[in-house]
Short mmCIF file of N, CA, C and O in Angstrom, two decimals:
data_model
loop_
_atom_site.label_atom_id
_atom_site.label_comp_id
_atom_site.label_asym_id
_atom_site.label_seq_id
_atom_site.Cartn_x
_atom_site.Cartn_y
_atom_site.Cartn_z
N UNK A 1 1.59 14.89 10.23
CA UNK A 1 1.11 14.10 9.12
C UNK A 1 -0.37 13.79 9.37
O UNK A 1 -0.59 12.98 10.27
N UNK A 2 -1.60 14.41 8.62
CA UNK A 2 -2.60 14.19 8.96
C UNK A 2 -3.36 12.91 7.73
O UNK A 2 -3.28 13.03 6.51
N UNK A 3 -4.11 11.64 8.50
CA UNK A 3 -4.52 11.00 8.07
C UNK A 3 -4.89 11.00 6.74
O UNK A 3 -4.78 12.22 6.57
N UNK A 4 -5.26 10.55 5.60
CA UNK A 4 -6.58 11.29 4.50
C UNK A 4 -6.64 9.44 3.81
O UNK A 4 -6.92 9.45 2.61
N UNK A 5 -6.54 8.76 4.08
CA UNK A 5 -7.08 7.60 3.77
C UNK A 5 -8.47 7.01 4.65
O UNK A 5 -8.70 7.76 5.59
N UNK A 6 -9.26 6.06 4.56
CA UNK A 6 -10.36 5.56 5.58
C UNK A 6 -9.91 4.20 5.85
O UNK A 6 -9.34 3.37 5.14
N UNK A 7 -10.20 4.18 6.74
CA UNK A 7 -10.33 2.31 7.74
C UNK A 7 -10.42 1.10 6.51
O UNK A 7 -9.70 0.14 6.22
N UNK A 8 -11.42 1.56 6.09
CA UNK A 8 -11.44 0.22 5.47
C UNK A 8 -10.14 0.16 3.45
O UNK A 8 -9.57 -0.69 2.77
N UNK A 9 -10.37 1.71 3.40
CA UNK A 9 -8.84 1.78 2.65
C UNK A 9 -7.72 1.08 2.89
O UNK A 9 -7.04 0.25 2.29
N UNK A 10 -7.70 1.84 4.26
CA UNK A 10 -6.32 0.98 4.76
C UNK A 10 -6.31 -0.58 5.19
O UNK A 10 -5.21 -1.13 5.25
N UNK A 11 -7.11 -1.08 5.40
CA UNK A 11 -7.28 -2.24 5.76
C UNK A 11 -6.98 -3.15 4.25
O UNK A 11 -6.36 -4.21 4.32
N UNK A 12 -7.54 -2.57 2.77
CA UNK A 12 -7.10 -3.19 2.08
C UNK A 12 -5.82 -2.97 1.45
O UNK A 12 -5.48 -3.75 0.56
N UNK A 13 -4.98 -1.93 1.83
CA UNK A 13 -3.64 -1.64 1.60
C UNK A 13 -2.79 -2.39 2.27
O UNK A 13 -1.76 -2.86 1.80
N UNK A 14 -3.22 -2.55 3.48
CA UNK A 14 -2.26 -4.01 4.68
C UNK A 14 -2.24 -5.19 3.65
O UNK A 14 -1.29 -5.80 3.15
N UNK A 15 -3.89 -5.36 3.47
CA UNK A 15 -3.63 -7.05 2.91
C UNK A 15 -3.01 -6.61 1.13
O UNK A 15 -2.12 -7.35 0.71
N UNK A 16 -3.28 -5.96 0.59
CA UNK A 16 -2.46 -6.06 -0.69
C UNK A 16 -0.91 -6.15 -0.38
O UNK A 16 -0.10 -6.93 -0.89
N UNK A 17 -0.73 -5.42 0.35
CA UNK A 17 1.20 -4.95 0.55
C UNK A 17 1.71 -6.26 0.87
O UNK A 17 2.72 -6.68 0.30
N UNK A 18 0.88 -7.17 2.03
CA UNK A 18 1.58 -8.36 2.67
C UNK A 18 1.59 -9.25 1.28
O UNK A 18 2.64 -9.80 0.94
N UNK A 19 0.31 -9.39 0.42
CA UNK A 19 0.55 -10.37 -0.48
C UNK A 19 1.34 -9.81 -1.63
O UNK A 19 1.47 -10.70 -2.47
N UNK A 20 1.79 -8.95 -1.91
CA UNK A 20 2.60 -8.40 -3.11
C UNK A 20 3.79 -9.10 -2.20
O UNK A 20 4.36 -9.98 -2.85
N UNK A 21 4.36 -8.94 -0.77
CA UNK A 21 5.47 -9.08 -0.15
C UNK A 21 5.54 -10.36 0.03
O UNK A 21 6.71 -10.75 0.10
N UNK A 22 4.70 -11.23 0.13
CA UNK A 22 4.86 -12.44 0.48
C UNK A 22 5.55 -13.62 -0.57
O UNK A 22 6.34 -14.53 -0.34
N UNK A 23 4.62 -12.99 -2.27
CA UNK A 23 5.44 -13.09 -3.46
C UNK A 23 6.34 -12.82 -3.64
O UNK A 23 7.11 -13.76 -3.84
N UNK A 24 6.65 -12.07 -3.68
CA UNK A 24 8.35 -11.56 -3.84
C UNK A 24 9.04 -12.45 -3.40
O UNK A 24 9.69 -13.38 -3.87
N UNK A 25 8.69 -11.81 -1.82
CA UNK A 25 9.78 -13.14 -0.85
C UNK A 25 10.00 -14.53 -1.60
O UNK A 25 11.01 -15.19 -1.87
N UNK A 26 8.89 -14.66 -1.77
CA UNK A 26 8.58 -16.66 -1.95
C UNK A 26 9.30 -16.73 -3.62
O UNK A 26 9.89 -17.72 -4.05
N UNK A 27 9.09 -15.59 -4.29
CA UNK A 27 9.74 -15.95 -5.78
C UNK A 27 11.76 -15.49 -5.72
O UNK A 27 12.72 -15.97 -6.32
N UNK A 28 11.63 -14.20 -4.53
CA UNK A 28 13.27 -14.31 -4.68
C UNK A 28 14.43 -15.54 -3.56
O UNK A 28 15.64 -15.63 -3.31
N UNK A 29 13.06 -16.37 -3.14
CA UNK A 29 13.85 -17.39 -2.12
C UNK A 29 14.19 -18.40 -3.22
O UNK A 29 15.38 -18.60 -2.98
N UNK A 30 13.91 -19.08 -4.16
CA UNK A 30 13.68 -19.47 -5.21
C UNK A 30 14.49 -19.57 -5.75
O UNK A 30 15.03 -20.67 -5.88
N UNK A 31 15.01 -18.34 -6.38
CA UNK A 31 15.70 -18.09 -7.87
C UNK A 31 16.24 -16.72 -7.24
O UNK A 31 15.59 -16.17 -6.35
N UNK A 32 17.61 -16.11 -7.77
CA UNK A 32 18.25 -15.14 -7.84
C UNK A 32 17.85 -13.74 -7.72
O UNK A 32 17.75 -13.29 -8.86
N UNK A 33 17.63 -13.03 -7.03
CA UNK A 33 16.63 -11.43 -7.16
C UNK A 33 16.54 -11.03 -8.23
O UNK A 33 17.65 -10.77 -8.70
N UNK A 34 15.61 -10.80 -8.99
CA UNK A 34 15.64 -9.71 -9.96
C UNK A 34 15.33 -8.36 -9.50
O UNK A 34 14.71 -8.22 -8.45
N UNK A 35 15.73 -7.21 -10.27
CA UNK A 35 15.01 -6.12 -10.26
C UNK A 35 13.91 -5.98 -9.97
O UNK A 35 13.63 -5.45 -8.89
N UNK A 36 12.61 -6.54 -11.12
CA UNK A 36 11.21 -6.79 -11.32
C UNK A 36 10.52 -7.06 -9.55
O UNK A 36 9.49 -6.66 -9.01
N UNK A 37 11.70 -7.93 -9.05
CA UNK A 37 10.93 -8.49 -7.37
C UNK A 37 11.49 -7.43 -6.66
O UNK A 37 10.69 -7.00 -5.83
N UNK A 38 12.24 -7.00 -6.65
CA UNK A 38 12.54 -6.34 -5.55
C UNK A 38 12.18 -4.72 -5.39
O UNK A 38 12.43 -3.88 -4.53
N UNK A 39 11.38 -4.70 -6.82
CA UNK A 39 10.47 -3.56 -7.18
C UNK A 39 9.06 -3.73 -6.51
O UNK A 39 8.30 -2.84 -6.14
N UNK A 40 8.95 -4.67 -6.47
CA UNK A 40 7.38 -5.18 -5.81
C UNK A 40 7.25 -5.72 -4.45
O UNK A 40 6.26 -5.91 -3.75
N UNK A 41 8.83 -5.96 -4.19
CA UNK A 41 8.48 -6.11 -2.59
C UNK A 41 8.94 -4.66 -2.10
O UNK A 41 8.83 -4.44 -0.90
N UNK A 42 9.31 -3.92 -2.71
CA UNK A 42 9.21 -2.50 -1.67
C UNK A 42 8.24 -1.12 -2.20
O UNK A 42 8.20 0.03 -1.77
N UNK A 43 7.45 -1.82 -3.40
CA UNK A 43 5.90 -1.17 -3.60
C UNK A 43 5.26 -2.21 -2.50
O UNK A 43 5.05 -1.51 -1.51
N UNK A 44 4.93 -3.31 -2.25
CA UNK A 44 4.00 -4.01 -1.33
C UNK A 44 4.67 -3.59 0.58
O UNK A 44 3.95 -3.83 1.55
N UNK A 45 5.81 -3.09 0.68
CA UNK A 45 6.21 -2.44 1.65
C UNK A 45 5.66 -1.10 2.14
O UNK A 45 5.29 -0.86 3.29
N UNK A 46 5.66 -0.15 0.92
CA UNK A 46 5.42 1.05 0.62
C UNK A 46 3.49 1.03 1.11
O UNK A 46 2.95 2.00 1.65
N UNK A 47 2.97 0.11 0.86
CA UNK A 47 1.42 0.06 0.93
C UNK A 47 1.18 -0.35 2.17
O UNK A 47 0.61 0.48 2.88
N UNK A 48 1.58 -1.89 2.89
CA UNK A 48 1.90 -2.39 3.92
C UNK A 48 2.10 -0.53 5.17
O UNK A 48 1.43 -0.51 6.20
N UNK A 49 2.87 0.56 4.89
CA UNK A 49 3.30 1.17 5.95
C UNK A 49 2.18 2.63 5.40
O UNK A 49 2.19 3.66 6.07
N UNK A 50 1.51 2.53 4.43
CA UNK A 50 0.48 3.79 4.20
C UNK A 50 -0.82 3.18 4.85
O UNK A 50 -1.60 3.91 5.46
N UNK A 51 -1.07 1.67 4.71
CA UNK A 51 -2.07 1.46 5.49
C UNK A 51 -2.27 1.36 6.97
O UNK A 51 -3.40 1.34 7.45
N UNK A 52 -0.93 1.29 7.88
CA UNK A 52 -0.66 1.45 9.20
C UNK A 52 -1.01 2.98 9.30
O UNK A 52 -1.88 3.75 9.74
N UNK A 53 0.23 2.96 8.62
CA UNK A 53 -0.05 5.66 8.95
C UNK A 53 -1.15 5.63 8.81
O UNK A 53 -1.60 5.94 9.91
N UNK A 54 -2.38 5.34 7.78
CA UNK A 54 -3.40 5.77 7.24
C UNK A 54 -3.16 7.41 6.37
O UNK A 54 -4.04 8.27 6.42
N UNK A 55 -1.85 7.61 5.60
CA UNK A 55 -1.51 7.96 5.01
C UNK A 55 -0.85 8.23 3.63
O UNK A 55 0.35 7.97 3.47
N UNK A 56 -1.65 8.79 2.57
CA UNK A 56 -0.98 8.11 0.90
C UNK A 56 -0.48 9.60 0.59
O UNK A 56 -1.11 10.66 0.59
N UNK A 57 1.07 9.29 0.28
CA UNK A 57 1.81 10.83 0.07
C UNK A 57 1.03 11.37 -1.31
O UNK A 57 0.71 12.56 -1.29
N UNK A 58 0.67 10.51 -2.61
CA UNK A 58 0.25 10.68 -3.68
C UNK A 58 -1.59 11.03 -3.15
O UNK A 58 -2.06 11.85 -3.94
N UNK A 59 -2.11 10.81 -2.61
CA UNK A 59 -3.53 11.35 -2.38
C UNK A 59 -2.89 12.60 -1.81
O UNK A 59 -2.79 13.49 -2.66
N UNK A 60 -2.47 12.89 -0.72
CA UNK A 60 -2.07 14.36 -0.42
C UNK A 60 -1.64 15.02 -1.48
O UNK A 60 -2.12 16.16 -1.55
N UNK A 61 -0.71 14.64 -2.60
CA UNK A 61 -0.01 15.95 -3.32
C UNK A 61 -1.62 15.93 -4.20
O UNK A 61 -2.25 16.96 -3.94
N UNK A 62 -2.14 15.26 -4.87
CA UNK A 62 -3.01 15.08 -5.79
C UNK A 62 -4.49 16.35 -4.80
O UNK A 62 -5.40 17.05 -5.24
N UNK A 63 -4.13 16.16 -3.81
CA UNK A 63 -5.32 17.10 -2.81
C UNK A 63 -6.44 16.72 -2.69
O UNK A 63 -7.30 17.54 -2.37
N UNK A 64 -6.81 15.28 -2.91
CA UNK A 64 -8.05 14.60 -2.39
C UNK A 64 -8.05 14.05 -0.98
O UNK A 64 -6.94 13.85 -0.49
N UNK A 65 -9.16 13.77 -0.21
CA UNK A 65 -9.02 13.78 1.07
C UNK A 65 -10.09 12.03 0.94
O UNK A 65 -11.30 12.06 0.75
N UNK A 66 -9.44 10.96 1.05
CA UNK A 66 -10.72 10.07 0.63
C UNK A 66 -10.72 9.35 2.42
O UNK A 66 -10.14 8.30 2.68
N UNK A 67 -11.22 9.90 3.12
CA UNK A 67 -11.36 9.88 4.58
C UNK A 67 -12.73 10.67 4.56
O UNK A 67 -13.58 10.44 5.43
N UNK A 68 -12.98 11.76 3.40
CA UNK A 68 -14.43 12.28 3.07
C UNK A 68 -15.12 11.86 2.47
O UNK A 68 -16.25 12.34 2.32
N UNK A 69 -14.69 10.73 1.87
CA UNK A 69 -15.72 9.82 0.61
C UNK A 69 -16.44 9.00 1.29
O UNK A 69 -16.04 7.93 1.75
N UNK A 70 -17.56 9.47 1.40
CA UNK A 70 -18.25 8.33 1.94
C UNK A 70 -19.61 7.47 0.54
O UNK A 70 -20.18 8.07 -0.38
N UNK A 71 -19.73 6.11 0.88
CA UNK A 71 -20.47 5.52 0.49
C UNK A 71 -21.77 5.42 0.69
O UNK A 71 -22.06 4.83 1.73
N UNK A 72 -23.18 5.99 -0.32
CA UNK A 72 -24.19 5.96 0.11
C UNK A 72 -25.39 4.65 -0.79
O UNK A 72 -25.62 4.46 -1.98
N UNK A 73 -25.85 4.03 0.39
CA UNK A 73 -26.36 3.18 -0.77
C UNK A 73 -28.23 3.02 -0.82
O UNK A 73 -28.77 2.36 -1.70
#
């Protein structure tokens, strides 16, 4: 499995995934699971474990490599 995300990609995929997950959690401790949450705590899971790999299955099939994108300013 070769990388194709960048550092600081992934760094904002950790913190989105934890706070999509943290909602969830905190709205299905609450009130009864819905569907709707338990759709979003395992998309904020799903992001949470592409930003560890530094791997997005959808950037690979799509065939962009954004580990080459660099920012020039």
């Amino acid at each position: 499995m070769k990388q194709n995300i960048g550092t600081i990609d992934s760094m904002v995929r950790i913190s989105c995934g934890l706070t999509l997950l943290a909602w969830s959690i905190a709205k299905m401790a609450r009130d009864k699971p819905s569907g709707g949450q338990l759709f979003v705590s395992l998309m904020g899971a799903q992001k949470v474990a592409e930003g560890i790999t530094r791997y997005c299955p959808l950037t690979d099939a799509l065939g962009m490599d954004q580990k080459k994108t660099q920012i020039t300013a």
